[in-house]
Amino acid sequence: MTPAELRSRLADNLRAVEEHIAAACARSGRLRDDVTLVAVTKSVGVEIAAMLPELGVVDLGESRPQELWRKASALPTDVRWHLIGHLQRNKIEKTLPLVHLIHSVDSERLLGALDHEAGKLGRIASVLLEVKLSREAAKTGLPTDVLPAVVQRLPAFKNISVRGLMTMAALEGDPRATFAELRNWATRLSGPQSMSELSMGMTNDFEVAVEEGATLVRIGSALFEGLPES
Ligand SMILES: *Cc1c(COP(=O)(O)O)cnc(C)c1O
């Protein structure tokens, strides 16, 4: 495919995703502006990822820190990078200055390490708590039984701003119930720290997620269908 063909295919995919987001917003009485599309670029190379900001998508997500570093160094600096996968503590120093939002904080230990590093940088780290709502063994995140206690201790982390919650629905079963459960947790847990952001919904379930209140949808495959993988 030529660069023009790649761009045209990507633009078509994006238009289709946008139509589905808009329709889900309309069905649920929400404003399109209340939902941010985070394009998950993990399956494509820098060349295709770089076409997204040109098409108006400036929120990009990566699940692996090294890949985020690599793409961030090659793409325009006005891209807002979202880390959506596990962050090891030894990768915080290099990742924190590059990211707009970390969706995947899955332990109190990581919160502590992020707080420490953000303090050194003199900035506030914006994060979401990843919640494990599925019993699937592969799913990561904080179990709900520890969530209230972790949230109660958040004020101790002076350099962290927790904006909300993130989850992944199970591969099988009803994603709607999972997304509604995340929304209920956010309502229950909001206090001094508002839990207004809900990161939920991927290619297979983003419309349901929007209907259930997602403010951030993380979409990869639907955007890059028919395009070469990296
Ligand atoms: C890969 C990934 C996505 C995007 O998944 P698609 O099904 O390709 O849309 C979303 N969230 C997380 C955490 C991911 O790792």
PDB file of C-alpha atoms and ligand atoms in Angstrom:
ATOM      1  CA  MET A   1       0.000   0.000   0.000  1.00  0.00           C
ATOM      2  CA  THR A   2       1.193   3.514  -0.758  1.00  0.00           C
ATOM      3  CA  PRO A   3       1.140   6.123   2.018  1.00  0.00           C
ATOM      4  CA  ALA A   4      -1.941   7.665   0.379  1.00  0.00           C
ATOM      5  CA  GLU A   5      -3.728   4.304   0.380  1.00  0.00           C
ATOM      6  CA  LEU A   6      -2.773   3.690   4.007  1.00  0.00           C
ATOM      7  CA  ARG A   7      -4.090   7.072   5.022  1.00  0.00           C
ATOM      8  CA  SER A   8      -7.326   6.625   3.116  1.00  0.00           C
ATOM      9  CA  ARG A   9      -7.981   3.233   4.693  1.00  0.00           C
ATOM     10  CA  LEU A  10      -7.205   4.616   8.157  1.00  0.00           C
ATOM     11  CA  ALA A  11      -9.512   7.581   7.558  1.00  0.00           C
ATOM     12  CA  ASP A  12     -12.326   5.204   6.527  1.00  0.00           C
ATOM     13  CA  ASN A  13     -11.828   3.042   9.628  1.00  0.00           C
ATOM     14  CA  LEU A  14     -11.761   6.131  11.831  1.00  0.00           C
ATOM     15  CA  ARG A  15     -14.965   7.449  10.281  1.00  0.00           C
ATOM     16  CA  ALA A  16     -16.710   4.126  11.008  1.00  0.00           C
ATOM     17  CA  VAL A  17     -15.512   4.095  14.637  1.00  0.00           C
ATOM     18  CA  GLU A  18     -16.585   7.729  15.056  1.00  0.00           C
ATOM     19  CA  GLU A  19     -20.044   6.920  13.689  1.00  0.00           C
ATOM     20  CA  HIS A  20     -20.433   4.101  16.199  1.00  0.00           C
ATOM     21  CA  ILE A  21     -19.299   6.305  19.096  1.00  0.00           C
ATOM     22  CA  ALA A  22     -21.678   9.080  18.017  1.00  0.00           C
ATOM     23  CA  ALA A  23     -24.568   6.629  17.692  1.00  0.00           C
ATOM     24  CA  ALA A  24     -23.894   5.165  21.149  1.00  0.00           C
ATOM     25  CA  CYS A  25     -23.774   8.700  22.597  1.00  0.00           C
ATOM     26  CA  ALA A  26     -27.074   9.542  20.921  1.00  0.00           C
ATOM     27  CA  ARG A  27     -28.725   6.352  22.202  1.00  0.00           C
ATOM     28  CA  SER A  28     -27.680   7.089  25.762  1.00  0.00           C
ATOM     29  CA  GLY A  29     -28.241  10.847  25.764  1.00  0.00           C
ATOM     30  CA  ARG A  30     -24.555  11.668  26.104  1.00  0.00           C
ATOM     31  CA  LEU A  31     -22.464  14.303  24.365  1.00  0.00           C
ATOM     32  CA  ARG A  32     -19.823  13.130  21.908  1.00  0.00           C
ATOM     33  CA  ASP A  33     -17.412  15.549  23.577  1.00  0.00           C
ATOM     34  CA  ASP A  34     -17.710  13.645  26.844  1.00  0.00           C
ATOM     35  CA  VAL A  35     -16.010  10.598  25.311  1.00  0.00           C
ATOM     36  CA  THR A  36     -12.343  10.584  24.311  1.00  0.00           C
ATOM     37  CA  LEU A  37     -11.161   8.160  21.673  1.00  0.00           C
ATOM     38  CA  VAL A  38      -7.777   6.755  22.643  1.00  0.00           C
ATOM     39  CA  ALA A  39      -6.266   5.089  19.583  1.00  0.00           C
ATOM     40  CA  VAL A  40      -4.250   2.076  20.716  1.00  0.00           C
ATOM     41  CA  THR A  41      -1.279   1.925  18.358  1.00  0.00           C
ATOM     42  CA  LYS A  42       0.446  -1.191  19.720  1.00  0.00           C
ATOM     43  CA  SER A  43      -0.172  -3.234  16.559  1.00  0.00           C
ATOM     44  CA  VAL A  44       1.083  -0.677  14.031  1.00  0.00           C
ATOM     45  CA  GLY A  45       4.358   1.058  13.272  1.00  0.00           C
ATOM     46  CA  VAL A  46       5.358   4.670  13.621  1.00  0.00           C
ATOM     47  CA  GLU A  47       4.379   5.530  10.055  1.00  0.00           C
ATOM     48  CA  ILE A  48       0.715   4.651  10.545  1.00  0.00           C
ATOM     49  CA  ALA A  49       0.566   5.944  14.128  1.00  0.00           C
ATOM     50  CA  ALA A  50       1.842   9.293  12.869  1.00  0.00           C
ATOM     51  CA  MET A  51      -1.161   9.624  10.543  1.00  0.00           C
ATOM     52  CA  LEU A  52      -3.583   9.731  13.484  1.00  0.00           C
ATOM     53  CA  PRO A  53      -2.800  13.248  14.729  1.00  0.00           C
ATOM     54  CA  GLU A  54      -3.097  14.425  11.131  1.00  0.00           C
ATOM     55  CA  LEU A  55      -6.595  12.946  11.101  1.00  0.00           C
ATOM     56  CA  GLY A  56      -7.448  14.725  14.332  1.00  0.00           C
ATOM     57  CA  VAL A  57      -6.801  11.911  16.835  1.00  0.00           C
ATOM     58  CA  VAL A  58      -4.301  13.219  19.382  1.00  0.00           C
ATOM     59  CA  ASP A  59      -4.882  10.730  22.200  1.00  0.00           C
ATOM     60  CA  LEU A  60      -2.766   7.651  21.545  1.00  0.00           C
ATOM     61  CA  GLY A  61      -2.311   4.615  23.769  1.00  0.00           C
ATOM     62  CA  GLU A  62       0.359   1.968  24.149  1.00  0.00           C
ATOM     63  CA  SER A  63       0.378  -1.020  26.459  1.00  0.00           C
ATOM     64  CA  ARG A  64       4.150  -1.431  26.707  1.00  0.00           C
ATOM     65  CA  PRO A  65       6.304   1.380  28.104  1.00  0.00           C
ATOM     66  CA  GLN A  66       9.237   0.741  25.726  1.00  0.00           C
ATOM     67  CA  GLU A  67       6.954   0.984  22.724  1.00  0.00           C
ATOM     68  CA  LEU A  68       5.452   4.189  24.082  1.00  0.00           C
ATOM     69  CA  TRP A  69       8.962   5.664  24.459  1.00  0.00           C
ATOM     70  CA  ARG A  70       9.823   4.656  20.904  1.00  0.00           C
ATOM     71  CA  LYS A  71       6.702   6.112  19.325  1.00  0.00           C
ATOM     72  CA  ALA A  72       6.718   9.218  21.522  1.00  0.00           C
ATOM     73  CA  SER A  73      10.198  10.083  20.281  1.00  0.00           C
ATOM     74  CA  ALA A  74       9.065   9.775  16.651  1.00  0.00           C
ATOM     75  CA  LEU A  75       5.687  11.537  16.811  1.00  0.00           C
ATOM     76  CA  PRO A  76       4.757  15.190  17.336  1.00  0.00           C
ATOM     77  CA  THR A  77       5.034  16.413  20.919  1.00  0.00           C
ATOM     78  CA  ASP A  78       1.393  17.505  21.050  1.00  0.00           C
ATOM     79  CA  VAL A  79       0.255  13.866  21.108  1.00  0.00           C
ATOM     80  CA  ARG A  80      -1.285  12.946  24.460  1.00  0.00           C
ATOM     81  CA  TRP A  81       0.146   9.542  25.361  1.00  0.00           C
ATOM     82  CA  HIS A  82      -1.836   7.083  27.452  1.00  0.00           C
ATOM     83  CA  LEU A  83      -0.154   4.100  29.069  1.00  0.00           C
ATOM     84  CA  ILE A  84      -2.768   1.341  29.202  1.00  0.00           C
ATOM     85  CA  GLY A  85      -0.655  -1.680  30.182  1.00  0.00           C
ATOM     86  CA  HIS A  86       1.378  -2.772  33.148  1.00  0.00           C
ATOM     87  CA  LEU A  87       4.090  -0.381  34.327  1.00  0.00           C
ATOM     88  CA  GLN A  88       7.090  -1.865  36.072  1.00  0.00           C
ATOM     89  CA  ARG A  89       8.617   0.377  38.676  1.00  0.00           C
ATOM     90  CA  ASN A  90      12.004   0.502  36.929  1.00  0.00           C
ATOM     91  CA  LYS A  91      10.301   2.081  33.886  1.00  0.00           C
ATOM     92  CA  ILE A  92       8.568   4.909  35.749  1.00  0.00           C
ATOM     93  CA  GLU A  93      11.374   7.439  35.484  1.00  0.00           C
ATOM     94  CA  LYS A  94      11.468   7.336  31.715  1.00  0.00           C
ATOM     95  CA  THR A  95       7.708   6.976  31.217  1.00  0.00           C
ATOM     96  CA  LEU A  96       6.314   9.647  33.513  1.00  0.00           C
ATOM     97  CA  PRO A  97       7.595  12.698  31.612  1.00  0.00           C
ATOM     98  CA  LEU A  98       6.034  11.357  28.400  1.00  0.00           C
ATOM     99  CA  VAL A  99       2.524  10.446  29.500  1.00  0.00           C
ATOM    100  CA  HIS A 100      -0.706  12.387  29.792  1.00  0.00           C
ATOM    101  CA  LEU A 101      -2.529   9.629  31.717  1.00  0.00           C
ATOM    102  CA  ILE A 102      -1.601   6.223  33.116  1.00  0.00           C
ATOM    103  CA  HIS A 103      -4.706   3.993  32.978  1.00  0.00           C
ATOM    104  CA  SER A 104      -3.177   0.922  34.544  1.00  0.00           C
ATOM    105  CA  VAL A 105      -2.215   1.532  38.155  1.00  0.00           C
ATOM    106  CA  ASP A 106      -2.756  -1.881  39.657  1.00  0.00           C
ATOM    107  CA  SER A 107      -1.054  -1.774  43.055  1.00  0.00           C
ATOM    108  CA  GLU A 108      -0.456   0.518  45.987  1.00  0.00           C
ATOM    109  CA  ARG A 109       3.250  -0.146  45.606  1.00  0.00           C
ATOM    110  CA  LEU A 110       3.121   1.340  42.106  1.00  0.00           C
ATOM    111  CA  LEU A 111       1.215   4.358  43.438  1.00  0.00           C
ATOM    112  CA  GLY A 112       3.975   4.920  45.973  1.00  0.00           C
ATOM    113  CA  ALA A 113       6.705   4.670  43.366  1.00  0.00           C
ATOM    114  CA  LEU A 114       4.849   7.000  40.986  1.00  0.00           C
ATOM    115  CA  ASP A 115       4.303   9.504  43.778  1.00  0.00           C
ATOM    116  CA  HIS A 116       7.994   9.483  44.598  1.00  0.00           C
ATOM    117  CA  GLU A 117       9.088   9.952  40.988  1.00  0.00           C
ATOM    118  CA  ALA A 118       6.469  12.641  40.262  1.00  0.00           C
ATOM    119  CA  GLY A 119       7.730  14.500  43.324  1.00  0.00           C
ATOM    120  CA  LYS A 120      11.278  14.424  41.971  1.00  0.00           C
ATOM    121  CA  LEU A 121      10.040  15.808  38.659  1.00  0.00           C
ATOM    122  CA  GLY A 122       7.968  18.459  40.420  1.00  0.00           C
ATOM    123  CA  ARG A 123       4.785  17.363  38.730  1.00  0.00           C
ATOM    124  CA  ILE A 124       1.474  15.701  39.456  1.00  0.00           C
ATOM    125  CA  ALA A 125       0.990  12.302  37.853  1.00  0.00           C
ATOM    126  CA  SER A 126      -2.523  11.745  36.483  1.00  0.00           C
ATOM    127  CA  VAL A 127      -3.629   8.145  36.819  1.00  0.00           C
ATOM    128  CA  LEU A 128      -6.565   5.774  36.804  1.00  0.00           C
ATOM    129  CA  LEU A 129      -6.880   2.770  39.078  1.00  0.00           C
ATOM    130  CA  GLU A 130      -7.228  -0.425  37.095  1.00  0.00           C
ATOM    131  CA  VAL A 131      -9.904  -2.611  38.629  1.00  0.00           C
ATOM    132  CA  LYS A 132     -10.128  -6.346  38.222  1.00  0.00           C
ATOM    133  CA  LEU A 133     -13.814  -7.109  37.780  1.00  0.00           C
ATOM    134  CA  SER A 134     -13.422 -10.284  35.796  1.00  0.00           C
ATOM    135  CA  ARG A 135     -12.560 -13.593  37.371  1.00  0.00           C
ATOM    136  CA  GLU A 136     -10.439 -14.477  34.341  1.00  0.00           C
ATOM    137  CA  ALA A 137      -6.984 -15.333  35.651  1.00  0.00           C
ATOM    138  CA  ALA A 138      -5.270 -13.311  32.947  1.00  0.00           C
ATOM    139  CA  LYS A 139      -6.915 -10.040  33.923  1.00  0.00           C
ATOM    140  CA  THR A 140      -4.858  -7.561  35.918  1.00  0.00           C
ATOM    141  CA  GLY A 141      -5.942  -4.835  38.255  1.00  0.00           C
ATOM    142  CA  LEU A 142      -6.791  -4.149  41.863  1.00  0.00           C
ATOM    143  CA  PRO A 143      -9.298  -6.609  43.308  1.00  0.00           C
ATOM    144  CA  THR A 144     -12.459  -4.862  44.473  1.00  0.00           C
ATOM    145  CA  ASP A 145     -12.036  -6.041  48.051  1.00  0.00           C
ATOM    146  CA  VAL A 146      -8.946  -3.835  48.495  1.00  0.00           C
ATOM    147  CA  LEU A 147     -10.229  -0.881  46.475  1.00  0.00           C
ATOM    148  CA  PRO A 148     -11.974   1.108  49.252  1.00  0.00           C
ATOM    149  CA  ALA A 149      -8.906   0.905  51.507  1.00  0.00           C
ATOM    150  CA  VAL A 150      -6.552   1.984  48.708  1.00  0.00           C
ATOM    151  CA  VAL A 151      -8.797   4.926  47.850  1.00  0.00           C
ATOM    152  CA  GLN A 152      -8.942   5.933  51.505  1.00  0.00           C
ATOM    153  CA  ARG A 153      -5.150   6.169  51.563  1.00  0.00           C
ATOM    154  CA  LEU A 154      -4.865   8.220  48.332  1.00  0.00           C
ATOM    155  CA  PRO A 155      -4.455  11.594  50.101  1.00  0.00           C
ATOM    156  CA  ALA A 156      -1.051  10.364  51.301  1.00  0.00           C
ATOM    157  CA  PHE A 157       0.189  10.374  47.716  1.00  0.00           C
ATOM    158  CA  LYS A 158       0.658  14.098  47.298  1.00  0.00           C
ATOM    159  CA  ASN A 159       1.950  13.999  43.750  1.00  0.00           C
ATOM    160  CA  ILE A 160      -0.733  11.746  42.312  1.00  0.00           C
ATOM    161  CA  SER A 161      -4.084  12.769  40.925  1.00  0.00           C
ATOM    162  CA  VAL A 162      -6.435   9.814  40.593  1.00  0.00           C
ATOM    163  CA  ARG A 163      -8.973  10.753  37.948  1.00  0.00           C
ATOM    164  CA  GLY A 164     -11.024   7.599  37.821  1.00  0.00           C
ATOM    165  CA  LEU A 165     -11.104   3.901  37.083  1.00  0.00           C
ATOM    166  CA  MET A 166     -10.210   1.554  34.251  1.00  0.00           C
ATOM    167  CA  THR A 167     -11.231  -1.995  33.528  1.00  0.00           C
ATOM    168  CA  MET A 168     -11.262  -4.672  30.870  1.00  0.00           C
ATOM    169  CA  ALA A 169     -14.308  -6.843  30.309  1.00  0.00           C
ATOM    170  CA  ALA A 170     -13.888 -10.601  30.115  1.00  0.00           C
ATOM    171  CA  LEU A 171     -13.544 -12.134  26.680  1.00  0.00           C
ATOM    172  CA  GLU A 172     -16.787 -13.977  27.256  1.00  0.00           C
ATOM    173  CA  GLY A 173     -19.930 -12.933  29.010  1.00  0.00           C
ATOM    174  CA  ASP A 174     -21.815  -9.672  29.173  1.00  0.00           C
ATOM    175  CA  PRO A 175     -19.570  -6.598  29.096  1.00  0.00           C
ATOM    176  CA  ARG A 176     -22.486  -4.341  30.034  1.00  0.00           C
ATOM    177  CA  ALA A 177     -22.682  -5.760  33.546  1.00  0.00           C
ATOM    178  CA  THR A 178     -18.921  -5.250  34.003  1.00  0.00           C
ATOM    179  CA  PHE A 179     -19.029  -1.655  32.764  1.00  0.00           C
ATOM    180  CA  ALA A 180     -22.039  -0.810  34.920  1.00  0.00           C
ATOM    181  CA  GLU A 181     -20.181  -2.293  37.880  1.00  0.00           C
ATOM    182  CA  LEU A 182     -17.157  -0.056  37.220  1.00  0.00           C
ATOM    183  CA  ARG A 183     -19.430   2.993  37.027  1.00  0.00           C
ATOM    184  CA  ASN A 184     -21.012   2.038  40.337  1.00  0.00           C
ATOM    185  CA  TRP A 185     -17.610   1.669  41.959  1.00  0.00           C
ATOM    186  CA  ALA A 186     -16.612   5.127  40.719  1.00  0.00           C
ATOM    187  CA  THR A 187     -19.749   6.617  42.235  1.00  0.00           C
ATOM    188  CA  ARG A 188     -19.211   4.804  45.493  1.00  0.00           C
ATOM    189  CA  LEU A 189     -15.537   5.744  45.771  1.00  0.00           C
ATOM    190  CA  SER A 190     -15.637   9.381  44.765  1.00  0.00           C
ATOM    191  CA  GLY A 191     -14.860  11.713  47.595  1.00  0.00           C
ATOM    192  CA  PRO A 192     -12.007  14.205  47.909  1.00  0.00           C
ATOM    193  CA  GLN A 193     -10.611  12.670  44.720  1.00  0.00           C
ATOM    194  CA  SER A 194     -13.232  12.750  42.008  1.00  0.00           C
ATOM    195  CA  MET A 195     -13.569   9.537  40.030  1.00  0.00           C
ATOM    196  CA  SER A 196     -15.023  11.137  36.941  1.00  0.00           C
ATOM    197  CA  GLU A 197     -13.018   9.268  34.293  1.00  0.00           C
ATOM    198  CA  LEU A 198     -14.068   5.778  33.245  1.00  0.00           C
ATOM    199  CA  SER A 199     -11.685   4.048  30.838  1.00  0.00           C
ATOM    200  CA  MET A 200     -13.606   1.095  29.444  1.00  0.00           C
ATOM    201  CA  GLY A 201     -14.402  -0.356  26.056  1.00  0.00           C
ATOM    202  CA  MET A 202     -12.216  -1.789  23.304  1.00  0.00           C
ATOM    203  CA  THR A 203     -12.960  -2.796  19.709  1.00  0.00           C
ATOM    204  CA  ASN A 204     -15.432  -5.515  20.652  1.00  0.00           C
ATOM    205  CA  ASP A 205     -17.377  -3.676  23.314  1.00  0.00           C
ATOM    206  CA  PHE A 206     -16.849   0.088  23.058  1.00  0.00           C
ATOM    207  CA  GLU A 207     -20.414   0.923  22.087  1.00  0.00           C
ATOM    208  CA  VAL A 208     -21.783  -0.786  25.181  1.00  0.00           C
ATOM    209  CA  ALA A 209     -19.075   0.963  27.221  1.00  0.00           C
ATOM    210  CA  VAL A 210     -20.156   4.367  25.922  1.00  0.00           C
ATOM    211  CA  GLU A 211     -23.775   3.546  26.741  1.00  0.00           C
ATOM    212  CA  GLU A 212     -22.648   2.658  30.270  1.00  0.00           C
ATOM    213  CA  GLY A 213     -20.729   5.898  30.785  1.00  0.00           C
ATOM    214  CA  ALA A 214     -17.196   5.443  29.423  1.00  0.00           C
ATOM    215  CA  THR A 215     -15.292   8.733  29.160  1.00  0.00           C
ATOM    216  CA  LEU A 216     -12.280   7.069  27.513  1.00  0.00           C
ATOM    217  CA  VAL A 217     -12.530   4.232  24.994  1.00  0.00           C
ATOM    218  CA  ARG A 218      -9.335   2.391  24.029  1.00  0.00           C
ATOM    219  CA  ILE A 219      -9.588   1.194  20.446  1.00  0.00           C
ATOM    220  CA  GLY A 220      -6.974  -0.583  18.346  1.00  0.00           C
ATOM    221  CA  SER A 221      -8.115  -3.314  15.940  1.00  0.00           C
ATOM    222  CA  ALA A 222     -11.159  -1.472  14.568  1.00  0.00           C
ATOM    223  CA  LEU A 223      -8.951   1.461  13.546  1.00  0.00           C
ATOM    224  CA  PHE A 224      -6.216  -0.577  11.912  1.00  0.00           C
ATOM    225  CA  GLU A 225      -8.229  -3.256  10.137  1.00  0.00           C
ATOM    226  CA  GLY A 226      -6.797  -3.888   6.685  1.00  0.00           C
ATOM    227  CA  LEU A 227      -3.576  -2.027   7.465  1.00  0.00           C
ATOM    228  CA  PRO A 228      -0.162  -3.699   7.734  1.00  0.00           C
ATOM    229  CA  GLU A 229       0.941  -4.676  11.231  1.00  0.00           C
ATOM    230  CA  SER A 230       4.274  -3.512  12.522  1.00  0.00           C
TER     231      SER A 230
HETATM  232  C1  LIG B   1      -4.760  -3.714  23.065  1.00  0.00           C
HETATM  233  C2  LIG B   1      -5.571  -3.052  24.101  1.00  0.00           C
HETATM  234  C3  LIG B   1      -6.721  -2.330  23.745  1.00  0.00           C
HETATM  235  C4  LIG B   1      -7.253  -2.235  22.327  1.00  0.00           C
HETATM  236  O1  LIG B   1      -7.820  -3.458  21.958  1.00  0.00           O
HETATM  237  P1  LIG B   1      -8.576  -3.682  20.574  1.00  0.00           P
HETATM  238  O2  LIG B   1      -9.423  -4.870  20.820  1.00  0.00           O
HETATM  239  O3  LIG B   1      -7.529  -3.902  19.549  1.00  0.00           O
HETATM  240  O4  LIG B   1      -9.389  -2.456  20.302  1.00  0.00           O
HETATM  241  C5  LIG B   1      -7.417  -1.691  24.775  1.00  0.00           C
HETATM  242  N1  LIG B   1      -7.010  -1.759  26.059  1.00  0.00           N
HETATM  243  C6  LIG B   1      -5.921  -2.443  26.434  1.00  0.00           C
HETATM  244  C7  LIG B   1      -5.531  -2.477  27.864  1.00  0.00           C
HETATM  245  C8  LIG B   1      -5.159  -3.115  25.468  1.00  0.00           C
HETATM  246  O5  LIG B   1      -4.071  -3.803  25.843  1.00  0.00           O
END
